[in-house]
């Protein structure tokens, strides 16, 4: 008879994945009594049965992931109540608390740890099961034992470790869209007290989920070329000490991963002449304008790449069609991760060191306007000065010619970041059987980071590289340059006590003091070549009599002040000759857009305050020789956080707990934007959670109820600074998040297993300032967002997995199906349709064959059987113009951007183990 394990060790409250443990290897006592393997976790930095940890936690072992088909971070969210992840930009949220921006000087709210080493990317939680022993997702503030801004929760990724016996395994996955993934691992002893493990994978996908209607352009969306290799060593250093060390490398060279195409614009193109987001350049997509005359383009002037003819957004008819001329590229190089642990075992306590270092270089490029427009011409208005000059040139009376302005519409972006960080932690934990258990620790983290975000509009427009009026050259032709370098430091001391007051009652108390510091420098430059900047410049140069400084008036001579100077004789205005040395190019707006302040200075800016010639107006920046505005930023914050809880076990099949936790996220700096107010105060969450889990023989039901008071949410709000839209960070005064999480597992027979998970998350902003939604063209003033839901917080989430096993002498065949349903969610604090990810659902099918000797397994699967559209997270809408006089340029609101989960995929996986 198989050994019956304690049924109570199924699940922690609210942990759907723990229920999945039942599927790891069907184990039943003779006579049909179900037994479920105990799952050991390290959620509270000591090995414990998952059921004994009074924290809402979902844990996924490698076996569970194989059997259910949990291969990506998105799959994890499907089976983790309250957990949301955006593959578009690698942001995670739990119960409405998360990261709403990728600006690195604003921390994430979900702490990610790989073998105890903090990392900045959730994407590592999707590492292959061959390389990952388990993933633990702790929901709610973890403000005692974890060190980096775990205000929303913590994800612990634990690698598979070296083995005492020789072992090797090979896996091969083949899928549609040209997907292949070859994985391998080998492990075993080197000497009696030293073991190793070597593992890695090579992944390729040759066809993307999005097809470009533009001829000769590649598909996009999850096209991948990547590999990873890890080497581990572990050993004993005498009777009382042991160590473990891991070194890993990773590389992406593809059009997949965070930053790659994973969604689409769901509305018609914005064809207004001015780009609504960056008015400093003409809108590249204006080339598709259906308007005629002065509101359109010069007939026949539209040029598209590769002979393209499409003028409407193909995604409206088919969400997986795109029309661009610059494919998105994502590169991840120079990835090095070194992690080590050292343990010394004293008679009554253990001393443990965890430390490591990691770095990478990430860059991505793509099409800024998502169109195939190469160039077009802006029509001249009747009576324009350009038309007059052109006529005079034709008559031999002008030294220069003039015609319609040709706009080079090749607009691209380039983002690059290069971080390097290390951390050290020492903790001392009791190991006796005493009713009083304790852990004490010190934590230290330091990171250096640099980022560059360059927006190139009109990369072949010569005027962009030579700004007028003696401004510094702009050799890249970029209209927007945003750079910052940052150093972040964090230190903490923490401790937790667990006291068993009786056989049925235990109390927990924890406390942590954290101090954070950030300092750095930002560079910002904006160069303008559009009707926004020249109308004011031309009158300032004495050209009022020649009409406005617009493309419709000056045509091809727009920005060519030297040429205007050469017309002194033509127009009999000698003063024009003085303009000849002022240049032929764009207009530098950097100084005009640079922030001013008061005598007190701006919070978060460390440069000295300098008075200007205008009374009461001061600056805190310098203009460098390369034309960039340079400003230094810095600040500090600290907090005392902790937890207080009680755990009650009246019998072996019942456990209830109540817990108060306080979470903290460090202050934020909006680096790189040159904003007037770059500083945002720290965030805090006060959480009360009550949980219950109960076993009824073949049925287990688990429940958690929580209530958050969330103060000073750091929310990105787009604001208009001159002619560009930039993001600043504001603190939303107060919000709440409350909800219920339910999990159940029912095993009515030896072969049948049903698992259900449901979460209800009711969020609301309860106190609000007044903020402007630049995507709203009807209500253009500041509005309150009180009563709106928190971003990335679907009100309802549901998942159901059913499996049936056929036990045969050669092995076991398990057939399974999963159904996932998710409610709508919003990407920002503005609860508007253009920021909404709609409700969606999905069905997956899976068949697992495992040989009786455990040597091989074959898995066949279909994910998203019905090929439905799923929305991995809400994505903010795009700004659009509203000009009632022009039909094609009259939008009441922003355009929806929808980030999609993958379409229908199917494949087969083969696994073979060498013993």
mmCIF file of N, CA, C and O in Angstrom, residues 713-752:
data_model
loop_
_atom_site.group_PDB
_atom_site.id
_atom_site.type_symbol
_atom_site.label_atom_id
_atom_site.label_comp_id
_atom_site.label_asym_id
_atom_site.label_seq_id
_atom_site.Cartn_x
_atom_site.Cartn_y
_atom_site.Cartn_z
ATOM 1 N N UNK A 713 -0.037 55.814 -4.238
ATOM 2 C CA UNK A 713 0.247 55.071 -5.464
ATOM 3 C C UNK A 713 1.017 55.945 -6.437
ATOM 4 O O UNK A 713 0.597 57.045 -6.779
ATOM 5 N N UNK A 714 2.185 55.463 -6.886
ATOM 6 C CA UNK A 714 2.987 56.177 -7.872
ATOM 7 C C UNK A 714 2.437 55.853 -9.259
ATOM 8 O O UNK A 714 2.681 54.786 -9.797
ATOM 9 N N UNK A 715 1.684 56.795 -9.811
ATOM 10 C CA UNK A 715 1.002 56.555 -11.078
ATOM 11 C C UNK A 715 1.601 57.420 -12.174
ATOM 12 O O UNK A 715 1.791 58.629 -11.979
ATOM 13 N N UNK A 716 1.905 56.858 -13.330
ATOM 14 C CA UNK A 716 2.362 57.672 -14.458
ATOM 15 C C UNK A 716 1.189 58.395 -15.096
ATOM 16 O O UNK A 716 0.160 57.800 -15.376
ATOM 17 N N UNK A 717 1.332 59.666 -15.301
ATOM 18 C CA UNK A 717 0.300 60.470 -15.962
ATOM 19 C C UNK A 717 0.978 61.228 -17.094
ATOM 20 O O UNK A 717 1.978 61.916 -16.877
ATOM 21 N N UNK A 718 0.472 61.088 -18.299
ATOM 22 C CA UNK A 718 1.034 61.793 -19.446
ATOM 23 C C UNK A 718 0.631 63.262 -19.375
ATOM 24 O O UNK A 718 -0.546 63.587 -19.183
ATOM 25 N N UNK A 719 1.612 64.123 -19.518
ATOM 26 C CA UNK A 719 1.347 65.566 -19.504
ATOM 27 C C UNK A 719 1.949 66.177 -20.754
ATOM 28 O O UNK A 719 2.873 65.636 -21.360
ATOM 29 N N UNK A 720 1.392 67.305 -21.119
ATOM 30 C CA UNK A 720 1.886 68.019 -22.295
ATOM 31 C C UNK A 720 2.957 69.008 -21.852
ATOM 32 O O UNK A 720 2.700 69.894 -21.035
ATOM 33 N N UNK A 721 4.175 68.834 -22.328
ATOM 34 C CA UNK A 721 5.260 69.771 -22.064
ATOM 35 C C UNK A 721 5.640 70.392 -23.401
ATOM 36 O O UNK A 721 6.309 69.761 -24.231
ATOM 37 N N UNK A 722 5.189 71.631 -23.627
ATOM 38 C CA UNK A 722 5.425 72.258 -24.915
ATOM 39 C C UNK A 722 4.752 71.457 -26.018
ATOM 40 O O UNK A 722 3.548 71.245 -26.007
ATOM 41 N N UNK A 723 5.547 70.980 -26.953
ATOM 42 C CA UNK A 723 4.994 70.283 -28.116
ATOM 43 C C UNK A 723 5.131 68.771 -28.015
ATOM 44 O O UNK A 723 4.956 68.072 -28.999
ATOM 45 N N UNK A 724 5.446 68.239 -26.841
ATOM 46 C CA UNK A 724 5.598 66.794 -26.709
ATOM 47 C C UNK A 724 4.819 66.292 -25.502
ATOM 48 O O UNK A 724 4.577 67.019 -24.546
ATOM 49 N N UNK A 725 4.433 65.035 -25.566
ATOM 50 C CA UNK A 725 3.828 64.368 -24.428
ATOM 51 C C UNK A 725 4.918 63.632 -23.656
ATOM 52 O O UNK A 725 5.700 62.873 -24.244
ATOM 53 N N UNK A 726 4.976 63.844 -22.350
ATOM 54 C CA UNK A 726 5.930 63.145 -21.510
ATOM 55 C C UNK A 726 5.196 62.601 -20.299
ATOM 56 O O UNK A 726 4.081 63.023 -19.976
ATOM 57 N N UNK A 727 5.818 61.647 -19.635
ATOM 58 C CA UNK A 727 5.208 60.999 -18.483
ATOM 59 C C UNK A 727 5.805 61.547 -17.196
ATOM 60 O O UNK A 727 7.024 61.604 -17.049
ATOM 61 N N UNK A 728 4.943 61.958 -16.289
ATOM 62 C CA UNK A 728 5.403 62.344 -14.968
ATOM 63 C C UNK A 728 4.737 61.420 -13.947
ATOM 64 O O UNK A 728 3.802 60.697 -14.268
ATOM 65 N N UNK A 729 5.245 61.454 -12.726
ATOM 66 C CA UNK A 729 4.711 60.569 -11.702
ATOM 67 C C UNK A 729 4.052 61.387 -10.612
ATOM 68 O O UNK A 729 4.620 62.331 -10.091
ATOM 69 N N UNK A 730 2.837 60.989 -10.320
ATOM 70 C CA UNK A 730 2.089 61.650 -9.266
ATOM 71 C C UNK A 730 1.753 60.601 -8.210
ATOM 72 O O UNK A 730 1.791 59.395 -8.460
ATOM 73 N N UNK A 731 1.453 61.058 -7.021
ATOM 74 C CA UNK A 731 1.002 60.166 -5.965
ATOM 75 C C UNK A 731 -0.514 60.278 -5.836
ATOM 76 O O UNK A 731 -1.045 61.336 -5.501
ATOM 77 N N UNK A 732 -1.211 59.202 -6.131
ATOM 78 C CA UNK A 732 -2.649 59.152 -5.888
ATOM 79 C C UNK A 732 -2.832 58.950 -4.382
ATOM 80 O O UNK A 732 -2.354 57.968 -3.827
ATOM 81 N N UNK A 733 -3.515 59.865 -3.691
ATOM 82 C CA UNK A 733 -3.486 59.877 -2.223
ATOM 83 C C UNK A 733 -3.878 58.563 -1.565
ATOM 84 O O UNK A 733 -3.153 58.063 -0.697
ATOM 85 N N UNK A 734 -5.022 57.980 -1.967
ATOM 86 C CA UNK A 734 -5.449 56.777 -1.248
ATOM 87 C C UNK A 734 -6.330 55.909 -2.134
ATOM 88 O O UNK A 734 -7.169 56.409 -2.892
ATOM 89 N N UNK A 735 -6.135 54.603 -2.012
ATOM 90 C CA UNK A 735 -6.923 53.618 -2.743
ATOM 91 C C UNK A 735 -7.174 52.432 -1.826
ATOM 92 O O UNK A 735 -6.567 52.307 -0.759
ATOM 93 N N UNK A 736 -8.054 51.572 -2.268
ATOM 94 C CA UNK A 736 -8.275 50.332 -1.524
ATOM 95 C C UNK A 736 -8.331 49.165 -2.499
ATOM 96 O O UNK A 736 -8.671 49.316 -3.678
ATOM 97 N N UNK A 737 -7.998 48.009 -1.981
ATOM 98 C CA UNK A 737 -8.127 46.760 -2.729
ATOM 99 C C UNK A 737 -8.609 45.699 -1.746
ATOM 100 O O UNK A 737 -8.011 45.511 -0.685
ATOM 101 N N UNK A 738 -9.698 45.058 -2.081
ATOM 102 C CA UNK A 738 -10.213 44.007 -1.213
ATOM 103 C C UNK A 738 -10.726 42.883 -2.091
ATOM 104 O O UNK A 738 -11.096 43.097 -3.248
ATOM 105 N N UNK A 739 -10.739 41.699 -1.514
ATOM 106 C CA UNK A 739 -11.153 40.597 -2.363
ATOM 107 C C UNK A 739 -11.250 39.274 -1.655
ATOM 108 O O UNK A 739 -10.953 39.140 -0.455
ATOM 109 N N UNK A 740 -11.655 38.296 -2.434
ATOM 110 C CA UNK A 740 -11.816 36.916 -1.977
ATOM 111 C C UNK A 740 -11.105 36.024 -2.977
ATOM 112 O O UNK A 740 -11.224 36.217 -4.196
ATOM 113 N N UNK A 741 -10.374 35.043 -2.475
ATOM 114 C CA UNK A 741 -9.694 34.061 -3.329
ATOM 115 C C UNK A 741 -10.098 32.660 -2.881
ATOM 116 O O UNK A 741 -10.016 32.337 -1.689
ATOM 117 N N UNK A 742 -10.552 31.873 -3.825
ATOM 118 C CA UNK A 742 -11.029 30.516 -3.545
ATOM 119 C C UNK A 742 -10.291 29.524 -4.418
ATOM 120 O O UNK A 742 -10.062 29.775 -5.604
ATOM 121 N N UNK A 743 -9.932 28.386 -3.809
ATOM 122 C CA UNK A 743 -9.335 27.279 -4.549
ATOM 123 C C UNK A 743 -9.954 25.983 -4.071
ATOM 124 O O UNK A 743 -10.230 25.821 -2.877
ATOM 125 N N UNK A 744 -10.150 25.071 -4.989
ATOM 126 C CA UNK A 744 -10.705 23.775 -4.610
ATOM 127 C C UNK A 744 -10.097 22.695 -5.476
ATOM 128 O O UNK A 744 -9.774 22.926 -6.653
ATOM 129 N N UNK A 745 -9.957 21.513 -4.868
ATOM 130 C CA UNK A 745 -9.539 20.336 -5.618
ATOM 131 C C UNK A 745 -10.437 19.181 -5.207
ATOM 132 O O UNK A 745 -10.702 18.971 -4.028
ATOM 133 N N UNK A 746 -10.936 18.482 -6.216
ATOM 134 C CA UNK A 746 -11.859 17.372 -5.966
ATOM 135 C C UNK A 746 -11.360 16.151 -6.727
ATOM 136 O O UNK A 746 -11.152 16.208 -7.940
ATOM 137 N N UNK A 747 -11.131 15.050 -5.996
ATOM 138 C CA UNK A 747 -10.662 13.813 -6.598
ATOM 139 C C UNK A 747 -11.661 12.708 -6.256
ATOM 140 O O UNK A 747 -11.447 11.905 -5.345
ATOM 141 N N UNK A 748 -12.786 12.651 -6.962
ATOM 142 C CA UNK A 748 -13.830 11.681 -6.610
ATOM 143 C C UNK A 748 -13.442 10.236 -6.884
ATOM 144 O O UNK A 748 -13.980 9.327 -6.266
ATOM 145 N N UNK A 749 -12.523 10.024 -7.841
ATOM 146 C CA UNK A 749 -12.049 8.678 -8.141
ATOM 147 C C UNK A 749 -10.537 8.698 -8.269
ATOM 148 O O UNK A 749 -9.905 9.755 -8.259
ATOM 149 N N UNK A 750 -9.980 7.520 -8.397
ATOM 150 C CA UNK A 750 -8.530 7.419 -8.533
ATOM 151 C C UNK A 750 -8.016 8.123 -9.770
ATOM 152 O O UNK A 750 -6.910 8.679 -9.771
ATOM 153 N N UNK A 751 -8.822 8.182 -10.811
ATOM 154 C CA UNK A 751 -8.342 8.703 -12.098
ATOM 155 C C UNK A 751 -8.725 10.158 -12.357
ATOM 156 O O UNK A 751 -8.042 10.843 -13.108
ATOM 157 N N UNK A 752 -9.807 10.603 -11.767
ATOM 158 C CA UNK A 752 -10.348 11.917 -12.107
ATOM 159 C C UNK A 752 -9.897 12.967 -11.099
ATOM 160 O O UNK A 752 -9.954 12.765 -9.889
#
